[in-house]
Amino acid sequence: MNNSPPVFDIDLRIPLQEFELELQYSGSPKSLGVFGVSGSGKTTFLECLAGLRKFYSGRIAFEGEPWLESTKEIRVRPMYRNIGYVPQDYLLFPKSDVRSNLEAGKKRLLENGLNFGEVFENVTNTLELGALLDRKVELLSGGERQRVALGRALCSGPRLLLLDEPLASLDAKLRRRILSYLLKVRDAFRMPMVVVSHSPLELQTLCDEVLVVSEGKLIAQGPPNEVFAAGGVFELAKEGGFENVFTGKVREHLGRTDIVCISDQNESVCIRVPATGSEIGRKVICSIASDDPILSLQEPTGLSARNYLRGNVDSIFDSGSRILSRVSVLEGGPEMIVELTQDAVADLNLAVGSDVYVIFKTNSVRVLV
């Protein structure tokens, strides 16, 4: 039995102009996502974790250590929380070079008894910053600045990493590249992460658990694929770009397309995707929009769509303005949310337990990483 305290134990009340943000959460995910539309209170929550807000009350404990306890007048100052914080605008020192920015938190790291040389080397290798060390920040591209901001936070030796909309200001090509670096950081550095984003896709890729905030209230929490498909949340997630996200392994190159295995149980459960640019055997993360697949009761023939997967209907539910079906691909494949019309459900006589084929085009699949 594990008697360790949760990584996060939070009960906050924060007065804002339009509403009061109230958020209660206790859990120990490796990577926690916070989702909501603009103005819902996401960044405010992050600033409270960092200790940057003055007017808020309640309780924040991290790994059992109290950072805020209003009733006991405990309020730990930001510098003593040992947090790495990457805000939306990065807040780098523009006239300094990359090396100087990375060394900004050296003093704190040394005070915590860590070896700066080892951490610096690990960070620069993971984020591929070696070639940029002597370059002025003002000469960097947006993607390079994001990597430097992330590296600076990590070079301070934090216990917790906070990321505020880490991909919001980047174009699609750069988002894919930076997302791969964020995954490297998540896997290489042993520290919890909190990621704030209005993009379900980013949080599905990066996070174990997601909190959904709307008008200052926590309206849902849990694994991202479950939360974003829930009634009352899906419409918000759809507006933010919800897609089905799943992992796979590159099995074969076929010119402009690749074959990717998406099951750990059966290597024959594969799909054809646009060329990944990855080596054979390399793990990739892919996505497909919920309105792209179609369902069939019979094995398809004579279609231009290259992909079809055998599955079983786990549930059918109304999200508010759409009918959704949750389908589990057989033999260890992923779960998929498929949007349907009421007519389609009736005509196919779809029900929980129905055997179906999930059909979609190669170009409907996006390779995220």
Coordinates of C-alpha atoms in Angstrom, one line a residue:
M1 CA 0.0 0.0 0.0
N2 CA 1.4 3.4 -1.1
N3 CA 1.0 5.9 1.8
S4 CA 2.9 8.7 -0.1
P5 CA 1.0 12.0 -0.3
P6 CA -0.4 13.0 -3.7
V7 CA 1.8 15.1 -6.0
F8 CA -0.9 17.7 -6.1
D9 CA -3.4 18.5 -3.4
I10 CA -5.2 21.7 -4.3
D11 CA -8.2 23.6 -3.1
L12 CA -8.2 27.1 -4.5
R13 CA -10.5 30.1 -4.6
I14 CA -9.4 33.1 -6.7
P15 CA -11.5 36.2 -7.2
L16 CA -11.4 37.4 -10.8
Q17 CA -13.2 40.2 -12.6
E18 CA -15.9 38.1 -14.2
F19 CA -16.2 35.2 -11.7
E20 CA -14.4 33.4 -8.8
L21 CA -12.2 30.6 -9.9
E22 CA -12.8 27.5 -7.7
L23 CA -10.7 24.4 -8.2
Q24 CA -10.2 21.3 -6.2
Y25 CA -7.9 18.5 -7.3
S26 CA -5.8 15.7 -5.8
G27 CA -3.7 13.4 -7.8
S28 CA -0.3 12.2 -8.9
P29 CA -0.1 12.3 -12.7
K30 CA 3.3 12.6 -14.4
S31 CA 1.9 15.2 -16.7
L32 CA -1.3 17.2 -15.8
G33 CA -3.1 19.1 -18.5
V34 CA -5.5 22.1 -17.9
F35 CA -7.9 22.7 -20.7
G36 CA -10.4 25.6 -21.3
V37 CA -11.3 28.4 -23.6
S38 CA -9.6 31.8 -23.3
G39 CA -10.6 33.6 -20.1
S40 CA -11.6 30.4 -18.3
G41 CA -9.0 30.7 -15.6
K42 CA -6.2 28.4 -16.9
T43 CA -3.3 30.8 -16.7
T44 CA -4.5 32.1 -13.3
F45 CA -4.4 28.6 -11.9
L46 CA -0.8 28.2 -13.2
E47 CA 0.2 31.5 -11.7
C48 CA -1.2 30.4 -8.3
L49 CA 0.9 27.2 -8.5
A50 CA 4.0 29.3 -9.2
G51 CA 3.1 31.7 -6.3
L52 CA 2.8 34.7 -8.6
R53 CA -0.8 35.7 -7.6
K54 CA -1.3 37.9 -4.5
F55 CA -5.1 37.6 -3.9
Y56 CA -6.1 34.0 -3.6
S57 CA -6.9 31.6 -0.8
G58 CA -7.2 27.9 0.0
R59 CA -4.6 25.2 0.0
I60 CA -1.8 24.0 -2.3
A61 CA 0.5 21.1 -1.3
F62 CA 3.1 19.6 -3.6
E63 CA 4.3 16.2 -2.7
G64 CA 3.1 16.8 0.8
E65 CA 4.8 20.1 1.2
P66 CA 2.4 23.0 1.9
W67 CA 2.9 26.0 -0.4
L68 CA -0.3 27.7 0.6
E69 CA -2.5 27.2 3.6
S70 CA -4.7 30.2 4.2
T71 CA -6.1 29.1 7.5
K72 CA -2.5 28.7 8.9
E73 CA -1.2 31.8 7.1
I74 CA 1.3 29.7 5.1
R75 CA 2.3 31.2 1.8
V76 CA 5.6 30.0 0.4
R77 CA 7.3 32.6 -1.9
P78 CA 7.9 31.7 -5.5
M79 CA 11.7 31.4 -5.2
Y80 CA 11.3 28.7 -2.6
R81 CA 8.8 26.6 -4.5
N82 CA 11.6 25.5 -6.9
I83 CA 9.4 25.7 -10.0
G84 CA 10.4 25.9 -13.7
Y85 CA 7.9 28.2 -15.3
V86 CA 7.6 28.9 -19.1
P87 CA 5.0 31.7 -19.7
Q88 CA 3.4 32.3 -23.1
D89 CA 5.8 35.2 -24.0
Y90 CA 8.9 33.2 -22.8
L91 CA 10.4 36.3 -20.9
L92 CA 14.0 35.6 -22.2
F93 CA 16.8 38.2 -22.0
P94 CA 16.8 39.3 -25.6
K95 CA 20.2 41.1 -25.6
S96 CA 22.0 38.1 -24.0
D97 CA 23.1 34.9 -25.7
V98 CA 21.5 31.5 -25.3
R99 CA 24.2 30.3 -22.9
S100 CA 23.6 33.3 -20.5
N101 CA 19.8 32.6 -20.5
L102 CA 20.4 29.0 -19.7
E103 CA 22.7 29.9 -16.8
A104 CA 20.1 32.3 -15.3
G105 CA 19.0 29.7 -12.8
K106 CA 22.4 28.3 -12.0
K107 CA 22.6 29.7 -8.5
R108 CA 19.3 28.1 -7.4
L109 CA 20.3 24.7 -8.9
L110 CA 23.6 24.8 -7.0
E111 CA 21.9 25.7 -3.8
N112 CA 19.8 22.6 -4.3
G113 CA 22.9 20.5 -4.4
L114 CA 22.8 19.6 -8.1
N115 CA 25.7 19.5 -10.6
F116 CA 25.1 22.3 -13.0
G117 CA 27.5 20.8 -15.7
E118 CA 25.6 17.6 -15.8
V119 CA 22.2 19.3 -15.9
F120 CA 23.3 21.8 -18.6
E121 CA 24.7 19.0 -20.8
N122 CA 21.5 16.9 -20.4
V123 CA 19.3 19.9 -21.3
T124 CA 21.3 21.1 -24.2
N125 CA 21.5 17.6 -25.7
T126 CA 17.8 16.8 -25.1
L127 CA 16.7 20.1 -26.7
E128 CA 19.5 20.3 -29.3
L129 CA 20.7 23.7 -28.2
G130 CA 24.4 23.2 -28.6
A131 CA 24.7 25.0 -31.9
L132 CA 22.7 28.0 -30.5
L133 CA 24.7 28.6 -27.3
D134 CA 26.6 31.7 -28.5
R135 CA 23.7 33.2 -30.5
K136 CA 21.8 36.3 -29.3
V137 CA 18.2 35.6 -28.3
E138 CA 16.9 38.4 -30.5
L139 CA 18.2 36.6 -33.5
L140 CA 16.4 33.3 -32.8
S141 CA 13.3 32.0 -34.5
G142 CA 10.1 31.4 -32.6
G143 CA 10.7 27.7 -32.3
E144 CA 14.3 28.3 -31.1
R145 CA 13.1 30.8 -28.5
Q146 CA 10.6 28.2 -27.2
R147 CA 13.3 25.6 -26.8
V148 CA 15.6 28.1 -25.0
A149 CA 12.8 29.1 -22.6
L150 CA 12.2 25.5 -21.9
G151 CA 15.9 24.9 -21.4
R152 CA 16.3 27.9 -19.1
A153 CA 13.5 26.5 -16.9
L154 CA 15.1 23.1 -16.8
C155 CA 18.6 24.4 -16.1
S156 CA 17.3 25.8 -12.8
G157 CA 16.8 22.3 -11.5
P158 CA 13.1 22.5 -10.8
R159 CA 10.9 20.0 -8.9
L160 CA 7.9 21.0 -11.1
L161 CA 7.6 22.3 -14.6
L162 CA 4.8 24.7 -15.6
L163 CA 4.1 25.3 -19.3
D164 CA 1.6 28.0 -20.4
E165 CA 0.3 27.4 -23.9
P166 CA 3.7 26.1 -25.1
L167 CA 2.7 25.8 -28.8
A168 CA 0.1 28.6 -29.2
S169 CA 2.3 31.0 -31.1
L170 CA 3.9 28.5 -33.5
D171 CA 2.8 27.4 -37.0
A172 CA 1.9 23.8 -37.7
K173 CA 5.4 22.7 -38.7
L174 CA 7.0 24.2 -35.7
R175 CA 4.3 22.8 -33.4
R176 CA 5.1 19.3 -34.5
R177 CA 8.8 19.9 -33.9
I178 CA 8.4 21.5 -30.4
L179 CA 5.9 18.8 -29.5
S180 CA 8.6 16.2 -30.0
Y181 CA 10.9 18.1 -27.7
L182 CA 8.2 18.4 -25.0
L183 CA 7.8 14.6 -25.2
K184 CA 11.5 14.2 -24.8
V185 CA 11.5 16.4 -21.7
R186 CA 8.5 14.6 -20.2
D187 CA 10.3 11.3 -20.6
A188 CA 13.9 12.3 -19.9
F189 CA 13.4 14.5 -16.8
R190 CA 11.9 13.0 -13.6
M191 CA 9.6 15.8 -12.6
P192 CA 5.9 16.4 -12.9
M193 CA 4.6 18.8 -15.5
V194 CA 1.5 21.0 -15.7
V195 CA 0.5 22.0 -19.2
V196 CA -2.1 24.7 -19.8
S197 CA -3.6 24.7 -23.3
H198 CA -6.7 25.4 -25.3
S199 CA -5.7 22.6 -27.7
P200 CA -7.1 19.1 -26.8
L201 CA -4.6 17.6 -29.3
E202 CA -1.6 18.9 -27.3
L203 CA -3.0 17.7 -24.0
Q204 CA -4.0 14.3 -25.4
T205 CA -0.4 13.8 -26.7
L206 CA 1.4 15.1 -23.6
C207 CA -0.7 14.4 -20.5
D208 CA -1.9 11.5 -18.4
E209 CA -4.7 13.4 -16.8
V210 CA -6.7 16.6 -17.8
L211 CA -8.7 19.1 -15.8
V212 CA -11.4 21.0 -17.8
V213 CA -12.1 24.5 -16.5
S214 CA -15.1 26.6 -17.7
E215 CA -16.0 30.0 -16.3
G216 CA -14.0 29.4 -13.1
K217 CA -15.4 25.9 -12.4
L218 CA -13.8 22.5 -12.7
I219 CA -16.3 20.6 -14.9
A220 CA -14.4 17.4 -15.7
Q221 CA -11.2 15.5 -14.9
G222 CA -9.6 12.2 -15.9
P223 CA -7.7 10.6 -18.8
P224 CA -7.8 13.0 -21.8
N225 CA -9.4 10.6 -24.3
E226 CA -12.2 9.9 -21.9
V227 CA -12.7 13.5 -20.7
F228 CA -12.8 15.1 -24.1
A229 CA -15.4 12.7 -25.4
A230 CA -17.7 13.3 -22.4
G231 CA -21.0 15.0 -22.6
G232 CA -20.7 18.7 -21.8
V233 CA -17.0 18.7 -22.8
F234 CA -16.9 17.4 -26.3
E235 CA -18.3 20.5 -27.9
L236 CA -15.6 22.6 -26.2
A237 CA -13.0 20.1 -27.2
K238 CA -14.3 20.0 -30.8
E239 CA -14.0 23.8 -31.1
G240 CA -10.4 23.5 -29.8
G241 CA -9.5 20.8 -32.4
F242 CA -10.2 17.5 -30.8
E243 CA -9.0 14.4 -32.7
N244 CA -8.4 10.8 -31.9
V245 CA -4.8 10.4 -30.8
F246 CA -3.0 7.1 -30.9
T247 CA 0.6 5.7 -31.0
G248 CA 2.1 3.3 -33.5
K249 CA 5.3 1.9 -34.8
V250 CA 6.6 2.4 -38.4
R251 CA 6.6 -1.0 -40.1
E252 CA 7.2 -0.2 -43.8
H253 CA 8.0 2.6 -46.2
L254 CA 5.9 2.8 -49.4
G255 CA 7.1 5.9 -51.1
R256 CA 4.6 8.7 -50.2
T257 CA 3.0 6.6 -47.5
D258 CA 4.1 4.4 -44.5
I259 CA 2.6 1.4 -42.9
V260 CA 2.2 1.9 -39.1
C261 CA 1.3 -0.9 -36.6
I262 CA -1.1 0.5 -34.0
S263 CA -1.4 -2.6 -31.8
D264 CA 1.0 -4.1 -29.2
Q265 CA -0.8 -7.4 -29.4
N266 CA -1.0 -8.0 -33.1
E267 CA 1.5 -6.6 -35.7
S268 CA -1.1 -7.1 -38.5
V269 CA -3.3 -4.4 -37.0
C270 CA -1.8 -1.6 -39.2
I271 CA -2.9 1.5 -41.1
R272 CA -1.5 3.4 -44.0
V273 CA -0.5 7.0 -43.2
P274 CA 1.3 9.9 -45.0
A275 CA 5.1 9.4 -45.1
T276 CA 6.3 9.9 -41.5
G277 CA 10.0 10.6 -42.2
S278 CA 10.8 8.2 -39.4
E279 CA 12.9 5.1 -39.4
I280 CA 11.5 1.6 -39.5
G281 CA 10.6 0.6 -35.9
R282 CA 10.3 4.2 -34.7
K283 CA 7.4 5.1 -32.5
V284 CA 5.1 7.8 -33.9
I285 CA 2.0 9.6 -32.7
C286 CA -0.9 10.0 -35.1
S287 CA -4.3 11.5 -35.0
I288 CA -7.6 11.5 -37.0
A289 CA -10.5 13.8 -36.6
S290 CA -13.7 12.3 -35.2
D291 CA -15.7 13.3 -38.2
D292 CA -13.4 11.6 -40.7
P293 CA -14.0 7.8 -40.2
I294 CA -17.2 6.1 -41.2
L295 CA -18.6 2.8 -39.9
S296 CA -19.7 -0.2 -41.8
L297 CA -21.3 -3.5 -40.7
Q298 CA -19.6 -5.3 -43.5
E299 CA -16.0 -5.6 -44.6
P300 CA -15.5 -2.9 -47.3
T301 CA -14.6 -3.6 -50.9
G302 CA -14.0 -1.4 -53.9
L303 CA -13.2 1.7 -51.9
S304 CA -10.4 4.3 -52.5
A305 CA -10.0 4.6 -48.7
R306 CA -7.0 2.5 -47.7
N307 CA -7.7 1.9 -44.1
Y308 CA -10.3 -0.2 -42.4
L309 CA -10.1 -1.7 -38.9
R310 CA -12.4 -4.3 -37.2
G311 CA -13.9 -2.9 -34.0
N312 CA -16.6 -3.1 -31.4
V313 CA -19.0 -0.4 -30.3
D314 CA -18.5 0.4 -26.7
S315 CA -21.0 3.2 -26.3
I316 CA -23.3 5.5 -28.3
F317 CA -24.1 8.9 -26.7
D318 CA -25.4 12.4 -27.4
S319 CA -22.7 15.1 -26.8
G320 CA -25.2 17.9 -27.2
S321 CA -25.3 18.6 -30.9
R322 CA -23.8 15.3 -32.2
I323 CA -24.2 11.6 -31.8
L324 CA -20.9 10.0 -30.9
S325 CA -19.8 6.3 -30.9
R326 CA -16.8 5.0 -28.9
V327 CA -15.3 2.1 -30.9
S328 CA -12.5 -0.2 -29.6
V329 CA -10.4 -1.5 -32.4
L330 CA -10.0 -5.2 -31.9
E331 CA -6.7 -7.1 -31.1
G332 CA -5.2 -4.3 -29.0
G333 CA -5.9 -1.4 -31.3
P334 CA -6.9 2.1 -30.0
E335 CA -10.2 3.5 -29.0
M336 CA -11.8 5.9 -31.5
I337 CA -14.6 8.5 -31.2
V338 CA -16.6 8.5 -34.4
E339 CA -19.3 11.2 -35.1
L340 CA -22.6 9.8 -36.5
T341 CA -26.0 11.1 -37.5
Q342 CA -29.1 9.9 -35.8
D343 CA -30.2 8.4 -39.2
A344 CA -27.0 6.4 -39.5
V345 CA -27.5 4.9 -36.0
A346 CA -31.0 3.9 -36.8
D347 CA -30.4 2.6 -40.4
L348 CA -27.4 0.5 -39.3
N349 CA -29.2 -0.5 -36.1
L350 CA -26.1 0.3 -34.2
A351 CA -26.0 -0.6 -30.5
V352 CA -23.5 -1.3 -27.8
G353 CA -21.7 -4.5 -28.8
S354 CA -22.2 -4.1 -32.5
D355 CA -19.3 -5.4 -34.7
V356 CA -18.2 -2.7 -37.1
Y357 CA -15.4 -1.7 -39.5
V358 CA -13.9 1.8 -39.0
I359 CA -13.0 3.2 -42.5
F360 CA -10.9 6.2 -43.2
K361 CA -8.5 7.6 -45.9
T362 CA -4.7 7.7 -45.6
N363 CA -4.7 11.5 -45.9
S364 CA -7.2 11.7 -43.0
V365 CA -4.4 10.7 -40.7
R366 CA -2.0 13.3 -39.3
V367 CA 1.4 12.4 -38.1
L368 CA 2.0 14.5 -35.0
V369 CA 5.4 13.3 -33.9

